[in-house]
mmCIF file of C-alpha atoms and ligand atoms in Angstrom:
data_model
loop_
_atom_site.group_PDB
_atom_site.id
_atom_site.type_symbol
_atom_site.label_atom_id
_atom_site.label_comp_id
_atom_site.label_asym_id
_atom_site.label_seq_id
_atom_site.Cartn_x
_atom_site.Cartn_y
_atom_site.Cartn_z
ATOM 1 C CA UNK A 34 0.029 -0.047 -0.781
ATOM 2 C CA UNK A 35 1.325 3.227 -0.805
ATOM 3 C CA UNK A 36 0.846 4.821 2.593
ATOM 4 C CA UNK A 37 2.595 8.181 0.993
ATOM 5 C CA UNK A 38 -0.202 8.755 -2.255
ATOM 6 C CA UNK A 39 -2.944 7.629 0.844
ATOM 7 C CA UNK A 40 -1.569 11.000 3.107
ATOM 8 C CA UNK A 41 -1.966 12.984 -0.377
ATOM 9 C CA UNK A 42 -5.278 12.163 -1.381
ATOM 10 C CA UNK A 43 -6.683 13.206 2.254
ATOM 11 C CA UNK A 44 -4.847 16.403 2.140
ATOM 12 C CA UNK A 45 -7.676 17.672 0.256
ATOM 13 C CA UNK A 46 -6.361 20.887 -2.757
ATOM 14 C CA UNK A 47 -10.255 22.519 -2.164
ATOM 15 C CA UNK A 48 -10.621 25.868 -4.556
ATOM 16 C CA UNK A 49 -11.332 27.439 -2.206
ATOM 17 C CA UNK A 50 -8.124 26.823 0.275
ATOM 18 C CA UNK A 51 -5.982 27.462 -3.384
ATOM 19 C CA UNK A 52 -7.302 30.859 -4.109
ATOM 20 C CA UNK A 53 -7.118 31.607 -0.047
ATOM 21 C CA UNK A 54 -3.066 30.682 -0.737
ATOM 22 C CA UNK A 55 -2.900 33.016 -3.320
ATOM 23 C CA UNK A 56 -4.917 35.882 -1.582
ATOM 24 C CA UNK A 57 -2.339 35.666 1.412
ATOM 25 C CA UNK A 58 0.684 36.054 -1.301
ATOM 26 C CA UNK A 59 -0.929 39.647 -1.419
ATOM 27 C CA UNK A 60 -1.103 41.340 2.333
ATOM 28 C CA UNK A 61 -3.116 44.578 1.269
ATOM 29 C CA UNK A 62 -5.836 41.687 -0.690
ATOM 30 C CA UNK A 63 -9.613 41.964 1.501
ATOM 31 C CA UNK A 64 -10.894 39.449 -0.444
ATOM 32 C CA UNK A 65 -13.048 40.507 -2.402
ATOM 33 C CA UNK A 66 -12.291 38.459 -4.925
ATOM 34 C CA UNK A 67 -12.095 35.211 -3.030
ATOM 35 C CA UNK A 68 -15.651 36.070 -2.179
ATOM 36 C CA UNK A 69 -16.503 36.899 -5.621
ATOM 37 C CA UNK A 70 -14.351 33.669 -6.542
ATOM 38 C CA UNK A 71 -16.195 31.596 -4.189
ATOM 39 C CA UNK A 72 -20.232 32.567 -5.779
ATOM 40 C CA UNK A 73 -19.089 31.772 -9.232
ATOM 41 C CA UNK A 74 -18.005 27.979 -7.930
ATOM 42 C CA UNK A 75 -21.935 28.176 -5.909
ATOM 43 C CA UNK A 76 -23.409 29.380 -9.492
ATOM 44 C CA UNK A 77 -20.780 26.513 -11.553
ATOM 45 C CA UNK A 78 -22.447 23.750 -8.746
ATOM 46 C CA UNK A 79 -26.057 24.667 -8.714
ATOM 47 C CA UNK A 80 -25.761 24.872 -12.704
ATOM 48 C CA UNK A 81 -24.277 21.145 -12.641
ATOM 49 C CA UNK A 82 -26.620 19.461 -10.844
ATOM 50 C CA UNK A 83 -28.627 21.062 -13.159
ATOM 51 C CA UNK A 84 -26.922 19.635 -15.700
ATOM 52 C CA UNK A 85 -27.433 16.447 -14.613
ATOM 53 C CA UNK A 86 -30.993 16.073 -13.336
ATOM 54 C CA UNK A 87 -32.098 18.466 -17.042
ATOM 55 C CA UNK A 88 -31.193 14.452 -18.664
ATOM 56 C CA UNK A 89 -33.650 12.889 -15.792
ATOM 57 C CA UNK A 90 -36.695 15.726 -16.046
ATOM 58 C CA UNK A 91 -36.743 14.859 -19.316
ATOM 59 C CA UNK A 92 -36.872 11.706 -19.734
ATOM 60 C CA UNK A 93 -39.509 11.659 -17.005
ATOM 61 C CA UNK A 94 -40.858 14.283 -19.552
ATOM 62 C CA UNK A 95 -41.744 11.472 -22.197
ATOM 63 C CA UNK A 96 -43.977 9.930 -19.856
ATOM 64 C CA UNK A 97 -46.085 12.837 -18.995
ATOM 65 C CA UNK A 98 -45.878 16.559 -20.505
ATOM 66 C CA UNK A 99 -45.104 18.171 -16.701
ATOM 67 C CA UNK A 100 -42.923 18.189 -13.209
ATOM 68 C CA UNK A 101 -45.123 16.623 -10.591
ATOM 69 C CA UNK A 102 -46.320 20.229 -9.879
ATOM 70 C CA UNK A 103 -47.737 20.974 -13.196
ATOM 71 C CA UNK A 104 -45.178 23.520 -13.692
ATOM 72 C CA UNK A 105 -43.559 23.987 -17.665
ATOM 73 C CA UNK A 106 -40.184 23.221 -17.034
ATOM 74 C CA UNK A 107 -37.223 26.194 -17.316
ATOM 75 C CA UNK A 108 -34.952 26.322 -19.846
ATOM 76 C CA UNK A 109 -31.495 25.366 -18.553
ATOM 77 C CA UNK A 110 -29.482 28.388 -19.925
ATOM 78 C CA UNK A 111 -32.274 30.651 -18.901
ATOM 79 C CA UNK A 112 -31.630 29.388 -15.207
ATOM 80 C CA UNK A 113 -28.055 29.250 -15.860
ATOM 81 C CA UNK A 114 -28.269 32.778 -16.238
ATOM 82 C CA UNK A 115 -30.340 33.132 -13.370
ATOM 83 C CA UNK A 116 -28.009 31.086 -10.711
ATOM 84 C CA UNK A 117 -25.491 33.324 -12.360
ATOM 85 C CA UNK A 118 -26.622 36.840 -11.929
ATOM 86 C CA UNK A 119 -28.797 36.233 -8.134
ATOM 87 C CA UNK A 120 -24.470 34.096 -7.222
ATOM 88 C CA UNK A 121 -23.069 37.768 -9.198
ATOM 89 C CA UNK A 122 -24.609 39.972 -7.532
ATOM 90 C CA UNK A 123 -25.543 38.934 -4.366
ATOM 91 C CA UNK A 124 -22.412 38.659 -4.024
ATOM 92 C CA UNK A 125 -21.767 41.997 -3.290
ATOM 93 C CA UNK A 126 -18.714 42.189 -5.103
ATOM 94 C CA UNK A 127 -19.557 43.135 -8.903
ATOM 95 C CA UNK A 128 -21.358 46.210 -9.433
ATOM 96 C CA UNK A 129 -21.623 45.622 -14.239
ATOM 97 C CA UNK A 130 -22.700 42.345 -15.160
ATOM 98 C CA UNK A 131 -22.369 41.607 -19.065
ATOM 99 C CA UNK A 132 -24.167 37.641 -19.927
ATOM 100 C CA UNK A 133 -24.769 35.541 -23.202
ATOM 101 C CA UNK A 134 -28.000 35.652 -22.186
ATOM 102 C CA UNK A 135 -28.839 39.204 -21.819
ATOM 103 C CA UNK A 136 -28.864 41.886 -24.967
ATOM 104 C CA UNK A 137 -28.179 44.889 -22.151
ATOM 105 C CA UNK A 138 -25.145 44.574 -19.316
ATOM 106 C CA UNK A 139 -26.768 44.940 -15.742
ATOM 107 C CA UNK A 140 -25.513 48.333 -13.555
ATOM 108 C CA UNK A 141 -25.794 46.113 -10.673
ATOM 109 C CA UNK A 142 -27.480 48.279 -7.486
ATOM 110 C CA UNK A 143 -26.025 51.565 -5.580
ATOM 111 C CA UNK A 144 -25.382 49.237 -2.589
ATOM 112 C CA UNK A 145 -24.284 46.358 -3.134
ATOM 113 C CA UNK A 146 -22.037 47.542 -6.024
ATOM 114 C CA UNK A 147 -18.361 45.941 -5.666
ATOM 115 C CA UNK A 148 -15.410 46.618 -7.808
ATOM 116 C CA UNK A 149 -15.350 43.883 -10.516
ATOM 117 C CA UNK A 150 -16.865 43.299 -13.849
ATOM 118 C CA UNK A 151 -17.737 40.130 -14.124
ATOM 119 C CA UNK A 152 -18.473 38.481 -17.977
ATOM 120 C CA UNK A 153 -19.836 35.399 -18.435
ATOM 121 C CA UNK A 154 -21.835 33.021 -20.972
ATOM 122 C CA UNK A 155 -23.910 31.038 -18.007
ATOM 123 C CA UNK A 156 -24.005 27.975 -20.699
ATOM 124 C CA UNK A 157 -21.426 28.124 -22.958
ATOM 125 C CA UNK A 158 -22.487 25.108 -26.215
ATOM 126 C CA UNK A 159 -25.850 25.195 -25.941
ATOM 127 C CA UNK A 160 -26.596 23.030 -29.275
ATOM 128 C CA UNK A 161 -25.292 20.357 -27.341
ATOM 129 C CA UNK A 162 -27.597 20.601 -24.048
ATOM 130 C CA UNK A 163 -30.093 17.779 -25.296
ATOM 131 C CA UNK A 164 -27.747 15.216 -25.871
ATOM 132 C CA UNK A 165 -25.816 14.969 -22.787
ATOM 133 C CA UNK A 166 -22.192 15.559 -24.783
ATOM 134 C CA UNK A 167 -19.919 18.484 -22.740
ATOM 135 C CA UNK A 168 -21.166 22.107 -22.226
ATOM 136 C CA UNK A 169 -18.964 25.355 -19.746
ATOM 137 C CA UNK A 170 -19.818 28.081 -18.169
ATOM 138 C CA UNK A 171 -17.114 30.603 -18.826
ATOM 139 C CA UNK A 172 -16.425 33.878 -17.493
ATOM 140 C CA UNK A 173 -13.804 37.001 -17.420
ATOM 141 C CA UNK A 174 -13.712 39.823 -14.580
ATOM 142 C CA UNK A 175 -12.223 42.539 -14.396
ATOM 143 C CA UNK A 176 -11.520 45.276 -12.033
ATOM 144 C CA UNK A 177 -13.379 48.436 -12.482
ATOM 145 C CA UNK A 178 -11.480 51.667 -11.020
ATOM 146 C CA UNK A 179 -15.047 53.784 -9.313
ATOM 147 C CA UNK A 180 -17.851 51.455 -9.276
ATOM 148 C CA UNK A 181 -20.174 54.077 -8.071
ATOM 149 C CA UNK A 182 -19.394 56.069 -11.631
ATOM 150 C CA UNK A 183 -18.512 53.393 -14.060
ATOM 151 C CA UNK A 184 -19.773 53.147 -17.684
ATOM 152 C CA UNK A 185 -20.565 50.566 -19.683
ATOM 153 C CA UNK A 186 -17.214 52.435 -22.583
ATOM 154 C CA UNK A 187 -15.329 51.369 -18.806
ATOM 155 C CA UNK A 188 -17.344 48.080 -19.815
ATOM 156 C CA UNK A 189 -14.724 47.329 -22.984
ATOM 157 C CA UNK A 190 -11.501 47.047 -21.910
ATOM 158 C CA UNK A 191 -9.395 44.443 -23.249
ATOM 159 C CA UNK A 192 -8.472 40.874 -22.482
ATOM 160 C CA UNK A 193 -5.322 42.248 -20.872
ATOM 161 C CA UNK A 194 -6.826 43.559 -19.122
ATOM 162 C CA UNK A 195 -8.531 41.128 -16.821
ATOM 163 C CA UNK A 196 -7.324 39.693 -13.395
ATOM 164 C CA UNK A 197 -8.995 36.421 -13.305
ATOM 165 C CA UNK A 198 -10.495 33.936 -16.079
ATOM 166 C CA UNK A 199 -11.686 30.314 -15.737
ATOM 167 C CA UNK A 200 -14.479 28.134 -17.245
ATOM 168 C CA UNK A 201 -16.575 25.078 -15.885
ATOM 169 C CA UNK A 202 -17.054 22.208 -18.052
ATOM 170 C CA UNK A 203 -20.366 20.091 -17.944
ATOM 171 C CA UNK A 204 -18.718 16.060 -18.657
ATOM 172 C CA UNK A 205 -17.791 13.264 -18.022
ATOM 173 C CA UNK A 206 -17.121 15.053 -14.797
ATOM 174 C CA UNK A 207 -17.380 18.612 -13.405
ATOM 175 C CA UNK A 208 -14.175 20.531 -14.197
ATOM 176 C CA UNK A 209 -13.315 23.857 -12.797
ATOM 177 C CA UNK A 210 -10.218 25.883 -14.944
ATOM 178 C CA UNK A 211 -8.806 28.884 -13.395
ATOM 179 C CA UNK A 212 -6.627 31.589 -13.881
ATOM 180 C CA UNK A 213 -6.032 33.975 -11.281
ATOM 181 C CA UNK A 214 -3.151 35.439 -13.413
ATOM 182 C CA UNK A 215 -0.679 33.612 -11.580
ATOM 183 C CA UNK A 216 -0.308 29.931 -14.128
ATOM 184 C CA UNK A 217 -3.260 28.029 -14.599
ATOM 185 C CA UNK A 218 -4.936 25.144 -11.929
ATOM 186 C CA UNK A 219 -7.615 22.545 -13.290
ATOM 187 C CA UNK A 220 -10.174 21.264 -10.468
ATOM 188 C CA UNK A 221 -12.353 18.757 -10.092
ATOM 189 C CA UNK A 222 -16.017 18.893 -8.919
ATOM 190 C CA UNK A 223 -16.033 15.841 -5.819
ATOM 191 C CA UNK A 224 -19.863 15.133 -6.078
ATOM 192 C CA UNK A 225 -19.662 12.933 -2.304
ATOM 193 C CA UNK A 226 -17.708 16.453 -0.949
ATOM 194 C CA UNK A 227 -19.579 19.001 -2.757
ATOM 195 C CA UNK A 228 -15.639 20.287 -3.310
ATOM 196 C CA UNK A 229 -13.510 21.069 -6.364
ATOM 197 C CA UNK A 230 -10.705 19.439 -5.845
ATOM 198 C CA UNK A 231 -7.372 20.535 -7.441
ATOM 199 C CA UNK A 232 -6.588 17.193 -10.287
ATOM 200 C CA UNK A 233 -4.925 19.699 -12.174
ATOM 201 C CA UNK A 234 -1.985 21.798 -10.491
ATOM 202 C CA UNK A 235 -0.374 24.337 -13.124
ATOM 203 C CA UNK A 236 -1.501 23.705 -16.293
ATOM 204 C CA UNK A 237 0.797 23.895 -19.299
ATOM 205 C CA UNK A 238 0.087 23.597 -23.165
ATOM 206 C CA UNK A 239 2.546 21.546 -24.641
ATOM 207 C CA UNK A 240 4.053 24.379 -27.467
ATOM 208 C CA UNK A 241 2.711 22.117 -30.567
ATOM 209 C CA UNK A 242 0.672 19.588 -31.080
ATOM 210 C CA UNK A 243 -1.942 17.273 -32.521
ATOM 211 C CA UNK A 244 -4.539 18.167 -32.876
ATOM 212 C CA UNK A 245 -7.313 20.172 -34.914
ATOM 213 C CA UNK A 246 -10.297 21.374 -34.575
ATOM 214 C CA UNK A 247 -12.347 23.134 -36.095
ATOM 215 C CA UNK A 248 -15.885 22.818 -37.969
ATOM 216 C CA UNK A 249 -14.886 21.848 -42.058
ATOM 217 C CA UNK A 250 -18.357 22.324 -42.146
ATOM 218 C CA UNK A 251 -17.719 26.089 -43.363
ATOM 219 C CA UNK A 252 -14.567 25.321 -45.372
ATOM 220 C CA UNK A 253 -15.928 26.674 -48.754
ATOM 221 C CA UNK A 254 -16.712 30.113 -46.726
ATOM 222 C CA UNK A 255 -13.289 30.131 -45.670
ATOM 223 C CA UNK A 256 -10.449 32.876 -46.195
ATOM 224 C CA UNK A 257 -7.549 31.553 -48.100
ATOM 225 C CA UNK A 258 -4.665 31.189 -44.660
ATOM 226 C CA UNK A 259 -7.788 29.584 -43.207
ATOM 227 C CA UNK A 260 -7.963 26.828 -45.466
ATOM 228 C CA UNK A 261 -3.965 26.450 -45.945
ATOM 229 C CA UNK A 262 -3.304 26.085 -42.921
ATOM 230 C CA UNK A 263 -6.452 23.546 -42.193
ATOM 231 C CA UNK A 264 -4.696 21.896 -45.573
ATOM 232 C CA UNK A 265 -0.946 21.806 -43.957
ATOM 233 C CA UNK A 266 -2.885 20.135 -41.038
ATOM 234 C CA UNK A 267 -3.841 17.350 -42.741
ATOM 235 C CA UNK A 268 -1.369 16.576 -45.788
ATOM 236 C CA UNK A 269 1.591 18.934 -44.256
ATOM 237 C CA UNK A 270 4.419 19.182 -46.810
ATOM 238 C CA UNK A 271 7.492 18.951 -43.886
ATOM 239 C CA UNK A 272 7.869 15.318 -43.353
ATOM 240 C CA UNK A 273 5.435 14.754 -40.179
ATOM 241 C CA UNK A 274 2.308 13.864 -39.472
ATOM 242 C CA UNK A 275 -0.877 14.463 -40.620
ATOM 243 C CA UNK A 276 -2.723 16.410 -37.235
ATOM 244 C CA UNK A 277 -6.096 14.704 -36.108
ATOM 245 C CA UNK A 278 -9.617 16.296 -36.241
ATOM 246 C CA UNK A 279 -11.289 16.299 -32.990
ATOM 247 C CA UNK A 280 -14.776 18.953 -32.618
ATOM 248 C CA UNK A 281 -17.346 18.693 -30.260
ATOM 249 C CA UNK A 282 -19.304 22.585 -31.042
ATOM 250 C CA UNK A 283 -18.547 23.253 -28.103
ATOM 251 C CA UNK A 284 -15.943 26.181 -26.845
ATOM 252 C CA UNK A 285 -15.309 25.101 -23.267
ATOM 253 C CA UNK A 286 -14.557 21.138 -24.436
ATOM 254 C CA UNK A 287 -12.151 21.489 -27.729
ATOM 255 C CA UNK A 288 -10.668 24.370 -25.586
ATOM 256 C CA UNK A 289 -10.762 22.368 -22.657
ATOM 257 C CA UNK A 290 -8.779 19.262 -24.677
ATOM 258 C CA UNK A 291 -6.751 21.593 -26.730
ATOM 259 C CA UNK A 292 -5.252 22.999 -22.807
ATOM 260 C CA UNK A 293 -4.492 19.352 -22.323
ATOM 261 C CA UNK A 294 -3.505 17.525 -25.109
ATOM 262 C CA UNK A 295 -2.061 21.131 -27.406
ATOM 263 C CA UNK A 296 -2.731 21.592 -29.985
ATOM 264 C CA UNK A 297 -5.438 24.304 -32.251
ATOM 265 C CA UNK A 298 -8.619 24.785 -32.045
ATOM 266 C CA UNK A 299 -10.024 28.118 -34.867
ATOM 267 C CA UNK A 300 -13.367 29.992 -35.492
ATOM 268 C CA UNK A 301 -12.567 31.609 -38.492
ATOM 269 C CA UNK A 302 -14.046 33.988 -40.341
ATOM 270 C CA UNK A 303 -16.047 33.401 -42.987
ATOM 271 C CA UNK A 304 -17.394 35.299 -46.487
ATOM 272 C CA UNK A 305 -20.897 34.249 -44.114
ATOM 273 C CA UNK A 306 -19.649 35.885 -41.004
ATOM 274 C CA UNK A 307 -16.870 37.922 -41.998
ATOM 275 C CA UNK A 308 -16.243 38.548 -37.708
ATOM 276 C CA UNK A 309 -16.259 34.287 -36.502
ATOM 277 C CA UNK A 310 -19.420 33.602 -34.323
ATOM 278 C CA UNK A 311 -17.616 33.218 -31.037
ATOM 279 C CA UNK A 312 -18.231 36.424 -28.316
ATOM 280 C CA UNK A 313 -14.889 38.421 -27.630
ATOM 281 C CA UNK A 314 -16.047 39.437 -23.744
ATOM 282 C CA UNK A 315 -17.397 36.040 -23.091
ATOM 283 C CA UNK A 316 -15.612 33.563 -25.379
ATOM 284 C CA UNK A 317 -11.977 34.834 -26.751
ATOM 285 C CA UNK A 318 -10.911 36.108 -23.725
ATOM 286 C CA UNK A 319 -11.324 34.803 -20.961
ATOM 287 C CA UNK A 320 -10.285 31.461 -22.604
ATOM 288 C CA UNK A 321 -7.276 33.388 -24.348
ATOM 289 C CA UNK A 322 -6.533 34.226 -21.126
ATOM 290 C CA UNK A 323 -5.758 30.657 -20.369
ATOM 291 C CA UNK A 324 -4.172 29.976 -23.269
ATOM 292 C CA UNK A 325 -1.610 32.072 -22.094
ATOM 293 C CA UNK A 326 -1.737 31.806 -19.237
ATOM 294 C CA UNK A 327 -0.579 27.616 -19.821
ATOM 295 C CA UNK A 328 2.090 29.524 -22.096
ATOM 296 C CA UNK A 329 -0.002 29.569 -25.298
ATOM 297 C CA UNK A 330 -1.319 32.145 -27.728
ATOM 298 C CA UNK A 331 -4.220 33.255 -29.217
ATOM 299 C CA UNK A 332 -4.709 34.704 -32.465
ATOM 300 C CA UNK A 333 -7.408 37.364 -34.303
ATOM 301 C CA UNK A 334 -6.018 36.553 -37.700
ATOM 302 C CA UNK A 335 -5.085 40.557 -37.066
ATOM 303 C CA UNK A 336 -3.511 40.831 -34.047
ATOM 304 C CA UNK A 337 -2.704 39.511 -30.150
ATOM 305 C CA UNK A 338 -6.604 37.992 -29.152
ATOM 306 C CA UNK A 339 -5.876 39.984 -25.682
ATOM 307 C CA UNK A 340 -5.368 43.677 -27.623
ATOM 308 C CA UNK A 341 -8.813 43.866 -28.979
ATOM 309 C CA UNK A 342 -10.854 45.868 -28.196
ATOM 310 C CA UNK A 343 -14.496 46.007 -28.089
ATOM 311 C CA UNK A 344 -16.563 48.099 -29.167
ATOM 312 C CA UNK A 345 -19.724 46.854 -28.227
ATOM 313 C CA UNK A 346 -20.731 44.063 -25.278
ATOM 314 C CA UNK A 347 -22.147 41.670 -27.923
ATOM 315 C CA UNK A 348 -18.835 41.889 -30.308
ATOM 316 C CA UNK A 349 -17.410 38.751 -32.544
ATOM 317 C CA UNK A 350 -14.128 38.508 -33.412
ATOM 318 C CA UNK A 351 -12.640 35.219 -35.093
ATOM 319 C CA UNK A 352 -10.238 33.299 -33.397
ATOM 320 C CA UNK A 353 -7.106 30.880 -33.167
ATOM 321 C CA UNK A 354 -5.926 29.561 -30.199
ATOM 322 C CA UNK A 355 -3.731 26.707 -28.461
ATOM 323 C CA UNK A 356 -0.729 25.603 -28.385
ATOM 324 C CA UNK A 357 2.692 28.495 -29.672
ATOM 325 C CA UNK A 358 3.925 26.686 -32.289
ATOM 326 C CA UNK A 359 1.176 25.810 -34.217
ATOM 327 C CA UNK A 360 -0.943 28.968 -33.993
ATOM 328 C CA UNK A 361 3.089 30.599 -35.341
ATOM 329 C CA UNK A 362 1.649 28.943 -37.904
ATOM 330 C CA UNK A 363 -1.642 31.251 -38.824
ATOM 331 C CA UNK A 364 0.430 33.658 -37.832
ATOM 332 C CA UNK A 365 2.788 33.452 -40.130
ATOM 333 C CA UNK A 366 0.300 31.920 -42.903
ATOM 334 C CA UNK A 367 -1.667 36.072 -42.149
ATOM 335 C CA UNK A 368 0.861 37.832 -42.277
ATOM 336 C CA UNK A 369 2.050 36.292 -45.783
ATOM 337 C CA UNK A 370 -1.551 37.001 -47.036
ATOM 338 C CA UNK A 371 -1.318 40.814 -45.469
ATOM 339 C CA UNK A 372 1.959 41.107 -47.203
ATOM 340 C CA UNK A 373 0.676 40.013 -50.854
ATOM 341 C CA UNK A 374 -2.009 42.491 -50.424
ATOM 342 C CA UNK A 375 -0.662 45.056 -49.688
ATOM 343 C CA UNK A 376 2.054 44.631 -52.847
HETATM 344 P P1 FDP B 56 -23.141 26.270 -29.803
HETATM 345 O O1 FDP B 56 -23.866 27.653 -30.497
HETATM 346 O O2 FDP B 56 -24.469 25.824 -29.365
HETATM 347 O O3 FDP B 56 -24.126 27.580 -28.117
HETATM 348 O O4 FDP B 56 -20.875 30.070 -28.991
HETATM 349 C C1 FDP B 56 -21.663 29.221 -28.712
HETATM 350 C C2 FDP B 56 -21.183 28.121 -29.739
HETATM 351 O O5 FDP B 56 -21.917 26.924 -29.348
HETATM 352 C C3 FDP B 56 -19.735 27.182 -28.952
HETATM 353 O O6 FDP B 56 -19.517 26.834 -27.449
HETATM 354 C C4 FDP B 56 -19.143 26.603 -29.659
HETATM 355 O O7 FDP B 56 -17.598 26.470 -29.792
HETATM 356 C C5 FDP B 56 -19.230 26.975 -31.356
HETATM 357 O O8 FDP B 56 -20.632 27.962 -31.155
HETATM 358 C C6 FDP B 56 -19.379 26.166 -32.277
HETATM 359 O O9 FDP B 56 -20.361 26.254 -33.650
HETATM 360 P P2 FDP B 56 -20.648 25.801 -34.977
HETATM 361 O O10 FDP B 56 -21.870 24.814 -34.432
HETATM 362 O O11 FDP B 56 -20.667 26.860 -35.161
HETATM 363 O O12 FDP B 56 -19.046 24.520 -34.531
#
């Protein structure tokens, strides 16, 4: 019996313990971020439980049309949004919320205001809900200079100004990946304890990967650099092996695999969607922040993704993120095209 390993298992690094450890490195800290994160964690636990029950509810739904109370089942994405809005507002640490589900930003009532702005997608990948495929919550956190006078303009900050970002994946297990700007750590929900336990300390993305991840159904509308890049993945000319294609169609799941195994995730612009599909403030920025913190890169086709300054809260952007060497290749193809068009 490996007593050392056993002892290790009894010394559990919960997400709360980890965040408190991080906080103790900053003696001037008043614990506001720790409190905010604990409210986000609560939201994730609630959604994890709701996602699990959604399948069962659907099965019972087949036998009869309404639940026992005769109520209509709330859609999971609306329910998740309500949960996160309530958790974030009640934390007393937020002044503005930007949610994928809400057309306008929510300005928190003055009495409950704190210094943070949270941008989030409460349930990303919702087209995968009904078939039980992995979905997730994505969030990014900014600090606001003056919570009492905050305006929408102040919310439209570049991604590099984020102070923390993360996602929670509701998959075969529930995994929360978090960065507070000091590396990336992954935590798995132990359902028996109701606690996220650190299972993936100090995640570093491999410098080069063997997987590319893209919706190839859009290929006929791609621009030249994207088309050339994917061709190179399939028919490499440098003697290397072709890359494998994996695409789930849930950003959280596709990015999570990319982070752990290496490779590249692409949601490029195309002729039908010149700005791509994914939203800057609560998809592109948090995932780019995590990628960079894990040693990878994130590129929009024009610039480093985190340098982008959004002009509206639901703005979209093309995105290429993942292993540094893989993203370098697509950057070179865009540079080549820019040179050719300017010549
Ligand atoms: P969904 O439409 O299912 O909500 O932005 C949302 C998103 O999923 C991402 O999670 C996912 O990466 C992408 O859209 C999938 O888009 P395609 O179906 O066009 O591939």
